[in-house]
Coordinates of C-alpha atoms and ligand atoms in Angstrom, one line a residue:
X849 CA 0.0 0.0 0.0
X850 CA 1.2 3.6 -0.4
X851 CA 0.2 6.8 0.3
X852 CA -1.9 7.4 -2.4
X853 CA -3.6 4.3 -1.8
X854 CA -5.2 6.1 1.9
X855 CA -7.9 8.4 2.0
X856 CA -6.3 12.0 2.2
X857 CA -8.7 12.8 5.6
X858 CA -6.7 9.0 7.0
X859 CA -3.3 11.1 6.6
X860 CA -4.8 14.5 8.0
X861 CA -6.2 12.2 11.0
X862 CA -2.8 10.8 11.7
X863 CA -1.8 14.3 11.7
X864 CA -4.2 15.6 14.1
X865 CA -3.3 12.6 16.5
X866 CA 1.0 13.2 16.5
X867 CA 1.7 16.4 14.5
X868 CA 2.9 16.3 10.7
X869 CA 6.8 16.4 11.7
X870 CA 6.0 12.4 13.2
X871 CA 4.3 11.5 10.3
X872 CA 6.7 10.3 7.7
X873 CA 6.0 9.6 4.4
X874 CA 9.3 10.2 2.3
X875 CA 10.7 7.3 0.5
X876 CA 13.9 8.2 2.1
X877 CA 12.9 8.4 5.3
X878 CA 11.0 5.7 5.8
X879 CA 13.7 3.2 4.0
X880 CA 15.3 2.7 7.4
X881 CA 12.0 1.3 8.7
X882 CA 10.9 -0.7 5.9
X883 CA 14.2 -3.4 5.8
X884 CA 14.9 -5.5 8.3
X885 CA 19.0 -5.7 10.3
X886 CA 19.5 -8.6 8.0
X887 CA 19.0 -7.1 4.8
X888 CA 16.9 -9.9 3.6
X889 CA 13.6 -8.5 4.5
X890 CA 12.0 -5.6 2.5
X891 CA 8.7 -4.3 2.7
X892 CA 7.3 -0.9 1.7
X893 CA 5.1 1.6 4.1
X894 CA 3.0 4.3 3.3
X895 CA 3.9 6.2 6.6
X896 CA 5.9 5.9 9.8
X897 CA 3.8 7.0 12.5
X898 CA 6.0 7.9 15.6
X899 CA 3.6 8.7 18.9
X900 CA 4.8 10.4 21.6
X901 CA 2.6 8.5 24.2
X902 CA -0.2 5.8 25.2
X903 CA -2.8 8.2 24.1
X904 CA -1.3 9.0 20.8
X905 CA -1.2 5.2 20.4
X906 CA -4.9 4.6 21.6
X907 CA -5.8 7.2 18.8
X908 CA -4.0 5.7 15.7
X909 CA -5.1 2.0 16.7
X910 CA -8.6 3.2 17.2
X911 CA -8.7 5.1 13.6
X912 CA -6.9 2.5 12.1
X913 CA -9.8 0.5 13.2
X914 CA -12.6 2.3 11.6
X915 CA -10.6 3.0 8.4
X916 CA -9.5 -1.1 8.3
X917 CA -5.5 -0.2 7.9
X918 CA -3.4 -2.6 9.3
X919 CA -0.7 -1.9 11.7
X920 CA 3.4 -3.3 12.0
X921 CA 4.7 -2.0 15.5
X922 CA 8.1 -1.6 15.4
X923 CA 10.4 -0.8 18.2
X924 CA 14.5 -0.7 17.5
X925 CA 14.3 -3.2 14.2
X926 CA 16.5 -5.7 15.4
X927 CA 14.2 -8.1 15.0
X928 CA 15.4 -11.0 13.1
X929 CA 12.1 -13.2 11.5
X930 CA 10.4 -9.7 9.4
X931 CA 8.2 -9.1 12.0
X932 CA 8.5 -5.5 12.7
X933 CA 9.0 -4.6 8.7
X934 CA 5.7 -3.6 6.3
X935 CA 6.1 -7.2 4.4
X936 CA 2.2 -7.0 3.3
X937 CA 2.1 -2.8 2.9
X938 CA 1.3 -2.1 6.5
X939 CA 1.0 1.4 8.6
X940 CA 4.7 1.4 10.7
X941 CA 4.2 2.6 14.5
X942 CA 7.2 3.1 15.9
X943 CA 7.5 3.6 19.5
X944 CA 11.0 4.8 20.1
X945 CA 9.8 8.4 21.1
X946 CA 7.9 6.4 24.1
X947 CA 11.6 6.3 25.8
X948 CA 11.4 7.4 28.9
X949 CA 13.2 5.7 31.6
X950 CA 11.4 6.1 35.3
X951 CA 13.5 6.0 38.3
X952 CA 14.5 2.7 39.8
X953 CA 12.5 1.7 43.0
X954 CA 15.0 0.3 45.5
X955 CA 13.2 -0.6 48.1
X956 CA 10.7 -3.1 45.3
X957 CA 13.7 -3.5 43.1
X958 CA 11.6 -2.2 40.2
X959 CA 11.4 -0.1 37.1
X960 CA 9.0 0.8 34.9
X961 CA 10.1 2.2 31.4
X962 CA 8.3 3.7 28.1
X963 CA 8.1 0.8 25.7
X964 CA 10.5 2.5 23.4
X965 CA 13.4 2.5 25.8
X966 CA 16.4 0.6 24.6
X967 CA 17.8 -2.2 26.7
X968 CA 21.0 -0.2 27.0
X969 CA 19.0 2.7 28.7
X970 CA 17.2 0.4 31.4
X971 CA 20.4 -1.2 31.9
X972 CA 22.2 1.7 32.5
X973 CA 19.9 3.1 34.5
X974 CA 19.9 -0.1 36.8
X975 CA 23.2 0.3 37.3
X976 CA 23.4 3.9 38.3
X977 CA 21.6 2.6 41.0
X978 CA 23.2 -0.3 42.0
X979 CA 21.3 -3.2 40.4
X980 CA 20.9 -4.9 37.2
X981 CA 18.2 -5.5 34.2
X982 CA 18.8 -9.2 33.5
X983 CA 18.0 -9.2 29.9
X984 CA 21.0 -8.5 27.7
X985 CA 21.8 -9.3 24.3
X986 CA 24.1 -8.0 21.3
X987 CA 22.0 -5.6 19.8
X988 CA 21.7 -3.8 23.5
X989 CA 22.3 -0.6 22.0
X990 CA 19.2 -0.7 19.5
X991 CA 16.7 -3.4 20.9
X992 CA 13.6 -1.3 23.2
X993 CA 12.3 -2.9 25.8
X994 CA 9.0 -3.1 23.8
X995 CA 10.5 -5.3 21.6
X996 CA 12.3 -7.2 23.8
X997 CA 8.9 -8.1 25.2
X998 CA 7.2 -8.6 22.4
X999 CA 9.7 -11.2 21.1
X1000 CA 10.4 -12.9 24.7
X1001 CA 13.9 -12.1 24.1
X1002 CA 15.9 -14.6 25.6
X1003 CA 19.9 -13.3 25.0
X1004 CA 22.9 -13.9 27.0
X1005 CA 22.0 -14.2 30.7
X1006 CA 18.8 -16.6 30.3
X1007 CA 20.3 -19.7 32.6
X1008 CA 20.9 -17.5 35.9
X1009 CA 17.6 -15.6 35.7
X1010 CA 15.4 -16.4 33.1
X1011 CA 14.5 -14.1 29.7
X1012 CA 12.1 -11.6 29.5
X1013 CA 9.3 -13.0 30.8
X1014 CA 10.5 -13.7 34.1
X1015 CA 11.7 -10.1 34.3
X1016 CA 8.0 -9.0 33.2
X1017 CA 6.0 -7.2 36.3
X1018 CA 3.6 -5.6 34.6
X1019 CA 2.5 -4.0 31.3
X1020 CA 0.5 -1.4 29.4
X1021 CA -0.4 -1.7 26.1
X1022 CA -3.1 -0.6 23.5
X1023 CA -5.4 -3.9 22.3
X1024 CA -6.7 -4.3 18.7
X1025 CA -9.4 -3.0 19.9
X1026 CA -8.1 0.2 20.5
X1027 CA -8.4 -0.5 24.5
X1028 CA -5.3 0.7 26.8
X1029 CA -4.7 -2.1 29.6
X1030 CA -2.7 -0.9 32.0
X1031 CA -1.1 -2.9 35.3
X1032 CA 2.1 -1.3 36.6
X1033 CA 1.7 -1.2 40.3
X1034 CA 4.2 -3.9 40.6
X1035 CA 3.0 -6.1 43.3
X1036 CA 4.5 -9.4 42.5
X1037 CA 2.2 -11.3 44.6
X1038 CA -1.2 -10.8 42.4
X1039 CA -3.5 -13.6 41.9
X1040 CA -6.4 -11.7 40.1
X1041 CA -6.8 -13.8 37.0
X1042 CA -5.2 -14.4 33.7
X1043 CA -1.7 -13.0 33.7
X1044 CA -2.2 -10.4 30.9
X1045 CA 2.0 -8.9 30.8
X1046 CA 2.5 -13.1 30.3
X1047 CA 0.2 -13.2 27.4
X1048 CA 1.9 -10.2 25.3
X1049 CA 5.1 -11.2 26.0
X1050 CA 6.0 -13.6 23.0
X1051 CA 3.2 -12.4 21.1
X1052 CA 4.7 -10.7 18.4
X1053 CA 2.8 -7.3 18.0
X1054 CA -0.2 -9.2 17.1
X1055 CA -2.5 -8.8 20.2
X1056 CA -1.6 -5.0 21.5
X1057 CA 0.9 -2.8 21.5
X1058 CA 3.1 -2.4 24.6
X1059 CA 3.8 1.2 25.3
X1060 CA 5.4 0.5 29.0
X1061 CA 6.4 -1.8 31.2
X1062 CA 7.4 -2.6 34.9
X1063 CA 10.5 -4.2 35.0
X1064 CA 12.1 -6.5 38.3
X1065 CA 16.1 -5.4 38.8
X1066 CA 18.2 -8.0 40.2
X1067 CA 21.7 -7.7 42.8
X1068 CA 24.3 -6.1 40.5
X1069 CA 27.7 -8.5 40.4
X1070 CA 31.1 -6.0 40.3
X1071 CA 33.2 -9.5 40.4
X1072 CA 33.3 -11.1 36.9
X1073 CA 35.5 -13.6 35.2
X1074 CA 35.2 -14.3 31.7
X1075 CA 36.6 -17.3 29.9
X1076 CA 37.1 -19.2 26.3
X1077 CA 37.2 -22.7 27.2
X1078 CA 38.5 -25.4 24.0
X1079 CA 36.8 -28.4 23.2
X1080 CA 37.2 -31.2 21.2
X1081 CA 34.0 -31.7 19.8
X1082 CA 30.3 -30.2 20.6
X1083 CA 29.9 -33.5 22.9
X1084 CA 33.0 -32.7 25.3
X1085 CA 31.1 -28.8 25.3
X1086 CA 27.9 -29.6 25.8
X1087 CA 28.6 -32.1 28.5
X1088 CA 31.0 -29.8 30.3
X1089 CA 28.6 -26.9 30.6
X1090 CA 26.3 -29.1 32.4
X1091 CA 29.6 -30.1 34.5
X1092 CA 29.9 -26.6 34.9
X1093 CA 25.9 -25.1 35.5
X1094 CA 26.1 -27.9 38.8
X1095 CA 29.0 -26.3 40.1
X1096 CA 28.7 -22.8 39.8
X1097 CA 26.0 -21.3 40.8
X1098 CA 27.5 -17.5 39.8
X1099 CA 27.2 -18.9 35.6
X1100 CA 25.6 -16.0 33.9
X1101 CA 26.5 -17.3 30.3
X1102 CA 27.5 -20.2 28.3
X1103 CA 27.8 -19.5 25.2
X1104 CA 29.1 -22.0 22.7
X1105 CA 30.9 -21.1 19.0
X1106 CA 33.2 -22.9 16.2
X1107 CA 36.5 -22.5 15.0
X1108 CA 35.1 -21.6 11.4
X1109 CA 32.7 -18.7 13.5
X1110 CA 36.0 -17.8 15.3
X1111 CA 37.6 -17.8 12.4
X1112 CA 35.0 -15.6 10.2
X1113 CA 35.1 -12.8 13.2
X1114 CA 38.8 -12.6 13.5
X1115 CA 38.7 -12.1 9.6
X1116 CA 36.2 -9.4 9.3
X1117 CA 37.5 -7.9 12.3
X1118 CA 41.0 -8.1 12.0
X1119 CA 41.2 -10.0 15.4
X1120 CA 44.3 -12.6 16.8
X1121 CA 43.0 -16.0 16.7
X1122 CA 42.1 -16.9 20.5
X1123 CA 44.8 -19.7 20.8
X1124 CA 47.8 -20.1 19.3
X1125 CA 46.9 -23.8 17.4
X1126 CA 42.7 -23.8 16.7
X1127 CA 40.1 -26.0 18.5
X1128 CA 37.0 -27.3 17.3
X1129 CA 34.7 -26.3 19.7
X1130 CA 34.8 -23.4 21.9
X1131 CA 32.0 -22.3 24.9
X1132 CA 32.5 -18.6 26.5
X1133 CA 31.2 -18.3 30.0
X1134 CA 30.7 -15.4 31.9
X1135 CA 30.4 -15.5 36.0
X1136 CA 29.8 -12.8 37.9
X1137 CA 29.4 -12.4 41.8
X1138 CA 29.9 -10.0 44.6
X1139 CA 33.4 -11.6 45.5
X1140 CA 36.0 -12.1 42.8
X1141 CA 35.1 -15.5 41.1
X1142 CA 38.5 -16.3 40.2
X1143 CA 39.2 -19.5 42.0
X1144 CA 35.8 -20.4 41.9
X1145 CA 36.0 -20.6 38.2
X1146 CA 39.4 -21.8 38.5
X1147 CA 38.2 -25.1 40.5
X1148 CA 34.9 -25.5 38.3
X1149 CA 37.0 -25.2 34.9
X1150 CA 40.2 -27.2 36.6
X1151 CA 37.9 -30.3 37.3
X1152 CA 36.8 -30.9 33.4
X1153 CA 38.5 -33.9 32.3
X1154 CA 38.0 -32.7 28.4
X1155 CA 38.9 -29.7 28.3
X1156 CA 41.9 -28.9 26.1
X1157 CA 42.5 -25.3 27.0
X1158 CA 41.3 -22.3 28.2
X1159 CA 41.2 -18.3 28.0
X1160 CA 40.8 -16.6 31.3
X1161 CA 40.4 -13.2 31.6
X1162 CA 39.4 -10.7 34.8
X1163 CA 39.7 -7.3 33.5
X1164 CA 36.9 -5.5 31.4
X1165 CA 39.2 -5.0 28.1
X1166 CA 40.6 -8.6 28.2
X1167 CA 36.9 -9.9 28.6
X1168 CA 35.4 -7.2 26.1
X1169 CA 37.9 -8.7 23.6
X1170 CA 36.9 -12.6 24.3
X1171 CA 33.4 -11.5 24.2
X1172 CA 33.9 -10.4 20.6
X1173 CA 34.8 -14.0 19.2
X1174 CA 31.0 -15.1 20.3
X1175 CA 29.0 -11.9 19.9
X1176 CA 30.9 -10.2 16.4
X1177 CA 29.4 -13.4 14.9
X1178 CA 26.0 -11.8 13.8
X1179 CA 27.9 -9.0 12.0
X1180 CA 30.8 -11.5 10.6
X1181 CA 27.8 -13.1 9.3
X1182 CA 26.2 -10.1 7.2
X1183 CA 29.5 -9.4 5.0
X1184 CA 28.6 -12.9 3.5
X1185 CA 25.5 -11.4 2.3
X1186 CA 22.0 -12.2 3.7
X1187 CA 21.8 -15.1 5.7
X1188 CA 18.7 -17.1 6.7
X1189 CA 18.7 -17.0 10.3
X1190 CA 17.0 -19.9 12.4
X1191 CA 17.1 -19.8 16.4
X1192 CA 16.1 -23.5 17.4
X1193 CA 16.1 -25.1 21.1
X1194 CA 16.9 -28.8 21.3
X1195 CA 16.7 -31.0 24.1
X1196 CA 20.2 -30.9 25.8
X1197 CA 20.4 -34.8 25.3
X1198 CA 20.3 -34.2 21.7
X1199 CA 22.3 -30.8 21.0
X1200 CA 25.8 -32.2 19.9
X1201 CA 24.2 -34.7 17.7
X1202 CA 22.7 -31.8 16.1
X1203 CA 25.2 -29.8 15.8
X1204 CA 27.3 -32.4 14.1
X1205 CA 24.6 -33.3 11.5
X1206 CA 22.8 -30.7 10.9
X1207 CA 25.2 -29.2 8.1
X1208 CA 25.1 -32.3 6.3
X1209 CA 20.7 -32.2 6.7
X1210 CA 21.6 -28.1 4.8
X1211 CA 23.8 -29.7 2.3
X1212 CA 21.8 -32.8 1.2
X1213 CA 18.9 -29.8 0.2
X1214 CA 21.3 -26.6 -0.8
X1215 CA 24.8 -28.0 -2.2
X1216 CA 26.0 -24.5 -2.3
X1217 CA 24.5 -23.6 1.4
X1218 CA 27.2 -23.5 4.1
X1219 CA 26.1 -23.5 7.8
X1220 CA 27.6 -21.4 10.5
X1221 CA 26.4 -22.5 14.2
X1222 CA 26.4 -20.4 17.8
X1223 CA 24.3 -20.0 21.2
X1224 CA 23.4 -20.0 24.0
X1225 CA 24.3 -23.7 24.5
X1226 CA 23.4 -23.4 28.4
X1227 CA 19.8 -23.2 27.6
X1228 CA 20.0 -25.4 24.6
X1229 CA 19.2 -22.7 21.6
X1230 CA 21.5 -22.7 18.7
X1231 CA 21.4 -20.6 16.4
X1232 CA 21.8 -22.1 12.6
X1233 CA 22.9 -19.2 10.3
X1234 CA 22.9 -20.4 5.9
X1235 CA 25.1 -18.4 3.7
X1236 CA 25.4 -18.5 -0.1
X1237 CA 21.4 -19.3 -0.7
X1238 CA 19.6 -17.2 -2.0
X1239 CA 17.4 -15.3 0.3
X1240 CA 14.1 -16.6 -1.3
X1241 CA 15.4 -19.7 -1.1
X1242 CA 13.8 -22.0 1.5
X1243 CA 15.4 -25.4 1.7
X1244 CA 17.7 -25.0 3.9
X1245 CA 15.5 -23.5 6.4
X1246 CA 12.7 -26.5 5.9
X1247 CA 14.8 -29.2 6.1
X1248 CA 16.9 -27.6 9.4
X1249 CA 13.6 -27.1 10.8
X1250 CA 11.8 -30.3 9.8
X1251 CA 15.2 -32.2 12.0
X1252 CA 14.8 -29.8 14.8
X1253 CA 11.6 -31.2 14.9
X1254 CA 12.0 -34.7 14.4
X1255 CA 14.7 -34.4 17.6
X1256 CA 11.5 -32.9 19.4
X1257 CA 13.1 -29.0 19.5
X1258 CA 11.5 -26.1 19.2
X1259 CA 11.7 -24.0 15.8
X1260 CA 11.9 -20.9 17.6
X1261 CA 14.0 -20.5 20.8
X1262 CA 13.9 -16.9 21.4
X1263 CA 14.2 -14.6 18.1
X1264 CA 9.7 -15.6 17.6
X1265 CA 8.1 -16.7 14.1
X1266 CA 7.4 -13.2 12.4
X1267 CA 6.3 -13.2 9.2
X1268 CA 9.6 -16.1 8.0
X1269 CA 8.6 -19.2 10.1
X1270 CA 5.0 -19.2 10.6
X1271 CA 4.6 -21.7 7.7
X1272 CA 6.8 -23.7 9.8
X1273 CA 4.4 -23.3 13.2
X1274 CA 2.2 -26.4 12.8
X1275 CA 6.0 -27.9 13.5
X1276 CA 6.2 -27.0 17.2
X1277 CA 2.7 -26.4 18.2
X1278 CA -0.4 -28.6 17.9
X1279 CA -4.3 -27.4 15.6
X1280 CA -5.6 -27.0 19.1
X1281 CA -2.8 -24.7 20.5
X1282 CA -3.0 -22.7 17.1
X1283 CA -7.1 -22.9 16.9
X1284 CA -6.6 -21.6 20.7
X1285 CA -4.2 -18.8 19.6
X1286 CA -6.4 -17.5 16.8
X1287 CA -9.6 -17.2 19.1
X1288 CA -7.4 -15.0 21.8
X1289 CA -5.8 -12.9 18.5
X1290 CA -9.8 -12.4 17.6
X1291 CA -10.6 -11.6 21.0
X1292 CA -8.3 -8.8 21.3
X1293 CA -7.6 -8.0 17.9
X1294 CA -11.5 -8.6 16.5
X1295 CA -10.3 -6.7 12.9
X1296 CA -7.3 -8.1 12.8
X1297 CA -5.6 -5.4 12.5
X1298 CA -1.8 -5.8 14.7
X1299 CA 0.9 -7.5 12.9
X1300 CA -1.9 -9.5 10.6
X1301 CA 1.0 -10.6 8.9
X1302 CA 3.1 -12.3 12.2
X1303 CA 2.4 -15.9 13.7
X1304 CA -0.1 -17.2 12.4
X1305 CA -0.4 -18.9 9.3
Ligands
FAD1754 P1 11.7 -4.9 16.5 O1 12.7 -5.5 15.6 O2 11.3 -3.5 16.2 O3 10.3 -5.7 16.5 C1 10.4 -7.1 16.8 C2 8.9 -7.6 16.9 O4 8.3 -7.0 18.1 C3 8.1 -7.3 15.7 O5 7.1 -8.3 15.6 C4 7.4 -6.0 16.2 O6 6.1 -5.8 15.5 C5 7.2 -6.3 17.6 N1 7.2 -5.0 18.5 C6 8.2 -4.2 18.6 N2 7.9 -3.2 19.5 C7 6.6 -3.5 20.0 C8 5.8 -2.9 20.9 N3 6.1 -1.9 21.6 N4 4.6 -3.5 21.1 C9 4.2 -4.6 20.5 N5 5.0 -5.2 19.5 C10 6.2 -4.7 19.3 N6 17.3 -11.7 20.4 C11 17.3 -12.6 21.4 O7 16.2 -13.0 21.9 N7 18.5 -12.9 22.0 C12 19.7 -12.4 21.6 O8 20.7 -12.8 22.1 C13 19.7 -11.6 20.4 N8 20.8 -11.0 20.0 C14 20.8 -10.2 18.9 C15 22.0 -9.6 18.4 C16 22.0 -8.8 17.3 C17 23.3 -8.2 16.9 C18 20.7 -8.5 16.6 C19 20.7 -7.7 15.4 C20 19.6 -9.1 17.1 C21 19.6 -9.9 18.2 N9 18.4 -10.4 18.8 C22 18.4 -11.2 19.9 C23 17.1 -10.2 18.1 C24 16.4 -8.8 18.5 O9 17.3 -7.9 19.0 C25 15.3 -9.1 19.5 O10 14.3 -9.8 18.9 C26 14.7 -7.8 20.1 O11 13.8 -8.2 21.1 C27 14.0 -7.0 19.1 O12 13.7 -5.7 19.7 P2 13.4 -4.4 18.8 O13 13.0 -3.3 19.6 O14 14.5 -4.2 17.8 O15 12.1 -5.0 18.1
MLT1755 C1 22.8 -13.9 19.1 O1 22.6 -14.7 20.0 O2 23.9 -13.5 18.8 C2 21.6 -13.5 18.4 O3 20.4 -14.1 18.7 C3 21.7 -12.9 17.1 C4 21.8 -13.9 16.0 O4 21.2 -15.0 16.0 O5 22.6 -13.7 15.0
ZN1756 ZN1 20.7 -15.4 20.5

C-alpha cells in the first residue's frame, strides 16, 4: 500500500493525532524502517507514525480500526524473523519516542520504562543505581524494551535468571481494539486472573501494542570472570557446561561457538586467533558475583577432564575482547551477504548430535549452502545461520527445521516466528494450540488489525 492508496482525511487524522513532523512519508525516510538488520527483509510503508505516548497510540489504533488499515509496530528493528517490517504494505508505529526511563524503586527493586526504551537505557539506568536488568543481548544498543517483550527475548543471561518473561512485572499496552490495559503497580504477589504482561510477551505485536512496562532489577555482580574454554568436539562442550551449571552457581553465560565462527570474526574484524593452534569447539562463559570469582571458576574449569585449553580473563578489556569471538558473529555473518537466520532449542540430550549433522541435513537440500552455528548452549538454543542461498530460497531452512523437529526441539528458541517461520508453526505447536491462539488474536484484535501478517499462518 502507499500513500496514495489512503484516504487524504486517513493522513490528516494521523496528523491531528501526532503532528505532521512524526508522520513520515518520504521514501527516504521511511527506507530505514521498511528493511529488516539482515538485509533480507524488504517491505514498503505508506507512513511511519511515531507517537509520543499511550494516548497518541490509543488514537491511531482506534482510527486505524474504523478505516480497516493494518498496523506493524516496530520498536528498534532488530528483530530477526520480518516481524516489525511492512512485508504485506502495513502502517509502521514506531515507539522509540515512548523512551522514557522512570527512576528505579529500590526498596521493590523495580522499574518501569516507556516501551521505546532501549535495553541499554534500562540497563544503565539499573546500574546507576546499584542493580541490574537481566535481559542482555548484542543488539543492546538498538533493541527497546518493547521489543524485547514482544519477542520474549531470551539473549545472554537466560540460565541465571530467566528471559524476559520472568523479568516482566507488569504492562500497558493498547489492544486491537483500540483499548489501553494498563497494570504497573508492581506487586508481584497478584493472583487476580489471567496473567495479561504473560500473554503479550512472545506475542509478536499481534495482540496489543506495549507502550510500558514494569521491569524487576536483580543484585548487580562487580566480580566477573570471563573465559574461552576449548573443546574437542560439541559433545565434550555440551557435556561440560552441564559439569559446569552444577557447580557454579555464579554462571551468567555459556555460550558455545566454532573454529570456522572464530575464524570468520577474526577475519572481518581483524582479530588474533584466540589460541595459538585452533580447537574445534569453543564455549565462552561469563560469572559474575559479589566476591572475585576467580578461584571459583578456576576449581569448576580445573575439574573438566576434556577440556583442552582455556582463555581466562578478569579485567573488562581482556573480557570485552573474548566476548567479541561469540558476539561479532552476527555482524561476521552479514559481510557474507544475507543469511537465513533460524534460532532452534533442542533437548540438551540431543544438542551435539545436532550440531554435528545438521550441516550435512543443509547440504543434502542446498549444495551451495554453508552453515555457520552459535548460542546460547546453556539453555539449549543454537542458532543455525545459511550463507550462499539465495534469500528466497527455502530449503535449507525447511529441512533444518523439519530435524529440529524430528529431535523434538523447538523452531523458535527466542528470536519468535514473524512473518519467515510461521509456515513452519504447525511444526512446534499442535491445531488445538493454534485454533486456541487464533480465538485469543480475535478476541483482542477482533479486525485483525496488529501484525496481521506475524504468527499465524
Ligand atoms: P523490533 O525488531 O522493532 O520488533 C520485533 C517484533 O516485536 C516485531 O514483531 C514487532 O512488530 C514487535 N514489536 C516491537 N515493539 C513492539 C511494541 N512496543 N509492542 C508490540 N509489539 C512490538 N534476540 C534474542 O532473543 N536474544 C539475543 O541474544 C539476540 N541477539 C541479537 C543480536 C543482534 C546483533 C541482533 C541484530 C539481534 C539480536 N536479537 C536477539 C534479536 C532482537 O534484538 C530481539 O528480537 C529484540 O527483542 C527486538 O527488539 P526491537 O526493539 O528491535 O524490536
Ligand atoms: C545472538 O545470540 O547473537 C543473536 O540471537 C543474534 C543472531 O542470532 O545472530
Ligand atoms: Zn541469540
Amino acid at each position: 500500500m502507499s500513500i496514495e492508496d489512503l484516504p487524504s482525511t486517513f493522513v490528516a487524522a494521523l496528523i491531528d493525532i501526532v503532528g505532521a513532523s512524526d508522520v513520515v512519508t518520504a521514501a527516504d525516510q521511511r527506507a530505514s524502517y521498511e528493511v529488516d538488520w539482515t538485509g533480507r527483509f524488504r517491505g514498503v510503508t505508506p507512513a511511519v507514525v511515531r507517537p509520543a505516548d499511550t494516548a497518541e497510540v490509543a488514537a491511531i489504533v482506534a482510527l486505524c480500526r474504523r478505516e480497516g488499515v493494518a498496523i506493524v509496530a516496530q520498536g528498534g528493528n532488530t528483530g530477526l524473523v520480518a516481524g516489525g517490517v511492512p512485508m504485506a504494505g502495513e502502517l509502521i508505529v514506531s515507539l522509540r519516542r515512548i523512551d522514557a526511563v522512570g527512576d528505579v524503586d529500590l526498596s521493590a527493586r523495580q522499574i518501569t520504562v516507556g516501551a521505546g526504551a532501549t535495553l541499554a537505557a534500562v540497563r544503565t539506568a539499573a546500574a546507576a543505581a546499584g542493580l541490574a536488568y537481566a535481559v542482555d543481548l548484542g543488539a543492546r544498543d538498538t533493541a527497546t524494551i518493547g521489543g524485547t517483550i514482544a519477542t520474549n527475548a531470551g539473549g545472554l543471561n537466560l540460565i541465571r535468571y530467566g528471559g524476559t518473561r520472568e523479568q516482566l512485572v507488569g504492562v500497558e499496552a493498547v489492544l486491537g481494539t483500540g483499548e489501553t490495559i494498563s497494570h504497573l503497580g508492581g506487586l508481584i504477589k497478584d493472583n487476580t486472573g489471567y496473567h495479561l504482561p504473560s500473554l503479550l510477551c512472545g506475542s509478536e505485536g499481534t495482540l496489543g501494542i506495549v507502550t510500558a512496562a514494569r521491569l524487576r532489577l536483580v543484585t548487580r555482580h562487580d566480580h566477573r570472570v570471563t573465559a574461552l574454554l576449548a573443546f574437542a568436539d560439541a559433545h565434550a562442550a555440551v557435556e561440560a557446561v552441564s559439569d559446569l551449571r552444577s557447580r557454579l552457581d555464579s554462571l551468567e553465560s555459556a555460550e558455545l561457538v566454532l573454529d570456522a565462527g572464530v575464524c570468520l570474526v577474526c577475519e572481518a574484524f581483524d582479530l588474533r586467533s584466540p589460541f595459538a593452534d585452533p580447537h574445534p569447539v569453543y564455549v565462552l562463559i561469563d560469572v559474575a558475583d559479589s566476591h572475585d570469582p576467580t578461584d571459583d571458576v578456576a576449581s569448576a574449569v580445573g575439574a573438566l577432564t576434556t577440556m583442552r585449553d582455556a582463555a581466562v580473563a578478569t579485567d573488562d578489556a581482556q573480557r570485552a575482547l573474548l566476548w567479541r569471538y561469540r558476539e561479532d558473529h552476527t555482524l561476521a555473518l552479514n559481510t557474507l551477504g544475507k543469511p537465513h537466520k533460524l534460532d532452534v532449542t533442542l533437548p540438551l540430550d540431543r544438542l551435539a548430535e545436532f550440531i554435528d549433522t545438521v550441516p550435512t541435513v543443509v547440504r543434502g537440500v542446498a549444495p551451495h549452502g554453508q552453515t555457520w552455528l552459535f548460542g546460547h548452549v546453556g539453555d539449549g538454543n543454537i542458532h543455525v545461520n545459511i550463507s550462499g542461498v539465495d534469500p528466497d530460497d527455502e530449503a535449507g531452512d525447511d529441512a533444518v527445521l523439519g530435524y529440529v523437529a524430528s529431535l523434538g526441539g523447538s523452531i523458535s528458541a527466542e528470536h519468535g516466528i514473524g512473518t519467515a517461520k510461521k509456515r513452519w508453526l504447525h511444526l512446534s505447536r499442535s491445531t488445538e494450540e493454534i485454533d486456541a491462539m487464533r480465538a485469543i488474536k480475535r478476541a483482542l484484535d477482533p479486525d485483525d488489525i496488529l501484525n496481521p501478517n506475524v504468527l499465524l499462518p
